[in-house]
Amino acid sequence: FAISLQQVSVDIEAGSRVTIKGYGKAIGTSTGLWDYGIYTDVKHADGSWLYGQIANLPGGTHDFTLAQKTFVVWKAATSINVYAMYRDDPITAGVAYFDDIEVIVEAPVAKNGGFEGNVVADWSNFEGGYTVDTSFKHSGSQSVKIIDGGALQQVSVDI
């Protein structure tokens, strides 16, 4: 098998959306391979990894086809390994071509949307307001609990 790797050093803040995309062309490969496509491993700032985010390609014989995947990085990250990958194909005569690979990182516009740490630095009470809660959370160690009111953050964006 063959893999092309590029390690990209980048500061990614928690909650960022990462899109990986590129074009692949196959001649005589198996179909349904999980490891034919643009593959990434993300190294978090704490040293842990988010492995195996992959934009799969279909295999078989096809002209250049776009593969794309978007995912959220829930912890701050310092680097992304990007692979153009075609491996472990039981058909040994297959070949894959790659072109125009991109990695796009979109930081969240709202600050501290994960409601971690000092929430009041970024969010104010709206009407009945909110309380910080550690018993239920999607990621991290806390969320906000709202019964009747809200958490407000004014966001300005230059378009």
Short mmCIF file of C-alpha atoms in Angstrom, two decimals:
data_model
loop_
_atom_site.label_atom_id
_atom_site.label_comp_id
_atom_site.label_asym_id
_atom_site.label_seq_id
_atom_site.Cartn_x
_atom_site.Cartn_y
_atom_site.Cartn_z
CA PHE A 1 0.00 0.00 0.00
CA ALA A 2 0.97 3.64 -0.32
CA ILE A 3 0.09 6.69 1.70
CA SER A 4 0.97 10.35 1.20
CA LEU A 5 1.14 12.31 4.49
CA GLN A 6 1.32 15.98 5.36
CA GLN A 7 1.44 17.17 8.97
CA VAL A 8 -0.12 20.61 9.35
CA SER A 9 0.71 22.63 12.46
CA VAL A 10 -2.25 24.81 13.31
CA ASP A 11 -3.97 26.24 16.39
CA ILE A 12 -7.57 25.07 16.35
CA GLU A 13 -9.87 26.29 19.07
CA ALA A 14 -12.38 23.95 20.68
CA GLY A 15 -15.68 23.83 18.81
CA SER A 16 -14.13 24.54 15.40
CA ARG A 17 -15.52 22.87 12.28
CA VAL A 18 -12.91 21.17 10.10
CA THR A 19 -13.66 20.26 6.49
CA ILE A 20 -11.38 17.91 4.61
CA LYS A 21 -11.87 17.55 0.89
CA GLY A 22 -10.13 16.55 -2.28
CA TYR A 23 -10.49 14.64 -5.51
CA GLY A 24 -9.70 11.00 -6.15
CA LYS A 25 -9.61 8.89 -9.29
CA ALA A 26 -9.49 5.08 -9.20
CA ILE A 27 -8.66 2.42 -11.76
CA GLY A 28 -9.56 -1.15 -10.92
CA THR A 29 -9.80 -0.82 -7.13
CA SER A 30 -12.18 -2.62 -4.81
CA THR A 31 -15.36 -0.81 -3.83
CA GLY A 32 -16.40 -0.16 -0.24
CA LEU A 33 -12.87 0.27 1.15
CA TRP A 34 -12.91 2.26 4.39
CA ASP A 35 -9.34 3.44 3.83
CA TYR A 36 -9.54 4.88 0.35
CA GLY A 37 -9.94 8.64 0.64
CA ILE A 38 -8.68 11.74 2.42
CA TYR A 39 -7.97 10.69 6.00
CA THR A 40 -7.06 12.83 9.03
CA ASP A 41 -5.84 12.43 12.58
CA VAL A 42 -6.15 15.50 14.84
CA LYS A 43 -3.73 16.03 17.75
CA HIS A 44 -5.37 17.84 20.66
CA ALA A 45 -3.45 20.35 22.76
CA ASP A 46 -3.65 17.95 25.74
CA GLY A 47 -1.79 15.26 23.73
CA SER A 48 -4.83 13.07 22.99
CA TRP A 49 -5.92 12.27 19.43
CA LEU A 50 -9.07 12.28 17.34
CA TYR A 51 -8.29 9.49 14.89
CA GLY A 52 -9.78 8.43 11.60
CA GLN A 53 -11.85 11.27 10.21
CA ILE A 54 -12.11 10.24 6.56
CA ALA A 55 -13.74 11.57 3.41
CA ASN A 56 -14.27 8.27 1.59
CA LEU A 57 -14.08 7.66 -2.13
CA PRO A 58 -16.14 5.00 -3.91
CA GLY A 59 -13.48 2.76 -5.50
CA GLY A 60 -13.95 0.73 -8.66
CA THR A 61 -13.01 2.66 -11.79
CA HIS A 62 -14.05 6.31 -11.88
CA ASP A 63 -12.84 9.72 -12.98
CA PHE A 64 -11.88 12.37 -10.41
CA THR A 65 -14.62 12.50 -7.77
CA LEU A 66 -14.96 14.93 -4.86
CA ALA A 67 -14.68 13.44 -1.36
CA GLN A 68 -15.62 15.73 1.52
CA LYS A 69 -16.25 15.43 5.26
CA THR A 70 -16.93 18.04 7.93
CA PHE A 71 -16.49 17.33 11.63
CA VAL A 72 -16.23 19.28 14.89
CA VAL A 73 -13.06 19.35 16.99
CA TRP A 74 -14.42 19.51 20.54
CA LYS A 75 -11.00 20.15 22.19
CA ALA A 76 -8.30 22.66 21.26
CA ALA A 77 -5.87 21.11 18.75
CA THR A 78 -2.30 21.79 17.63
CA SER A 79 -1.91 19.76 14.44
CA ILE A 80 -3.66 17.68 11.81
CA ASN A 81 -2.11 14.79 9.92
CA VAL A 82 -3.65 14.68 6.44
CA TYR A 83 -3.32 11.50 4.38
CA ALA A 84 -4.13 10.75 0.76
CA MET A 85 -4.80 7.08 1.45
CA TYR A 86 -5.38 3.92 -0.57
CA ARG A 87 -4.43 0.73 1.25
CA ASP A 88 -5.43 -2.80 2.20
CA ASP A 89 -7.13 -3.49 -1.14
CA PRO A 90 -7.38 -7.21 -1.89
CA ILE A 91 -7.16 -6.31 -5.60
CA THR A 92 -3.43 -5.75 -5.95
CA ALA A 93 -3.58 -4.23 -9.45
CA GLY A 94 -5.72 -1.23 -8.42
CA VAL A 95 -4.35 2.31 -8.48
CA ALA A 96 -5.62 5.60 -7.00
CA TYR A 97 -4.82 9.21 -7.88
CA PHE A 98 -5.40 12.27 -5.68
CA ASP A 99 -5.51 15.99 -6.41
CA ASP A 100 -6.58 19.34 -4.92
CA ILE A 101 -6.68 18.30 -1.24
CA GLU A 102 -7.81 21.04 1.18
CA VAL A 103 -8.24 21.40 4.92
CA ILE A 104 -10.55 24.22 5.99
CA VAL A 105 -10.87 25.25 9.65
CA GLU A 106 -13.80 27.42 10.70
CA ALA A 107 -13.52 28.76 14.23
CA PRO A 108 -16.80 29.25 16.04
CA VAL A 109 -18.07 32.82 15.87
CA ALA A 110 -19.59 32.70 19.35
CA LYS A 111 -17.02 32.58 22.15
CA ASN A 112 -17.06 29.67 24.59
CA GLY A 113 -20.03 27.91 23.01
CA GLY A 114 -19.03 24.86 25.05
CA PHE A 115 -19.80 26.81 28.25
CA GLU A 116 -16.52 25.77 29.88
CA GLY A 117 -14.68 27.60 32.65
CA ASN A 118 -15.75 31.16 33.42
CA VAL A 119 -19.01 31.30 31.47
CA VAL A 120 -20.00 34.77 32.70
CA ALA A 121 -16.96 36.25 30.91
CA ASP A 122 -18.62 35.48 27.55
CA TRP A 123 -22.34 35.02 28.27
CA SER A 124 -24.80 37.29 30.08
CA ASN A 125 -28.19 36.48 31.57
CA PHE A 126 -31.17 37.04 29.30
CA GLU A 127 -34.50 37.54 31.04
CA GLY A 128 -34.65 34.59 33.49
CA GLY A 129 -31.04 33.70 32.74
CA TYR A 130 -29.15 30.48 33.21
CA THR A 131 -27.07 28.52 35.69
CA VAL A 132 -23.90 26.57 35.00
CA ASP A 133 -24.50 22.83 35.37
CA THR A 134 -22.08 19.88 35.55
CA SER A 135 -24.61 17.04 35.70
CA PHE A 136 -25.53 17.09 31.99
CA LYS A 137 -23.16 17.99 29.14
CA HIS A 138 -22.55 17.04 25.55
CA SER A 139 -18.78 17.55 25.79
CA GLY A 140 -16.35 19.04 28.27
CA SER A 141 -17.27 19.32 31.94
CA GLN A 142 -20.29 21.62 32.03
CA SER A 143 -23.26 23.10 30.22
CA VAL A 144 -25.79 25.82 30.98
CA LYS A 145 -29.20 25.02 32.42
CA ILE A 146 -32.06 27.25 31.30
CA ILE A 147 -35.53 26.99 32.77
CA ASP A 148 -37.12 30.25 31.61
CA GLY A 149 -34.81 32.79 30.02
CA GLY A 150 -31.52 32.37 28.24
CA ALA A 151 -27.83 32.99 27.82
CA LEU A 152 -26.96 35.95 25.60
CA GLN A 153 -23.85 36.79 23.64
CA GLN A 154 -23.74 39.67 21.18
CA VAL A 155 -21.66 38.71 18.14
CA SER A 156 -20.40 41.15 15.50
CA VAL A 157 -19.25 39.73 12.19
CA ASP A 158 -17.63 41.60 9.30
CA ILE A 159 -19.01 40.20 6.05
#
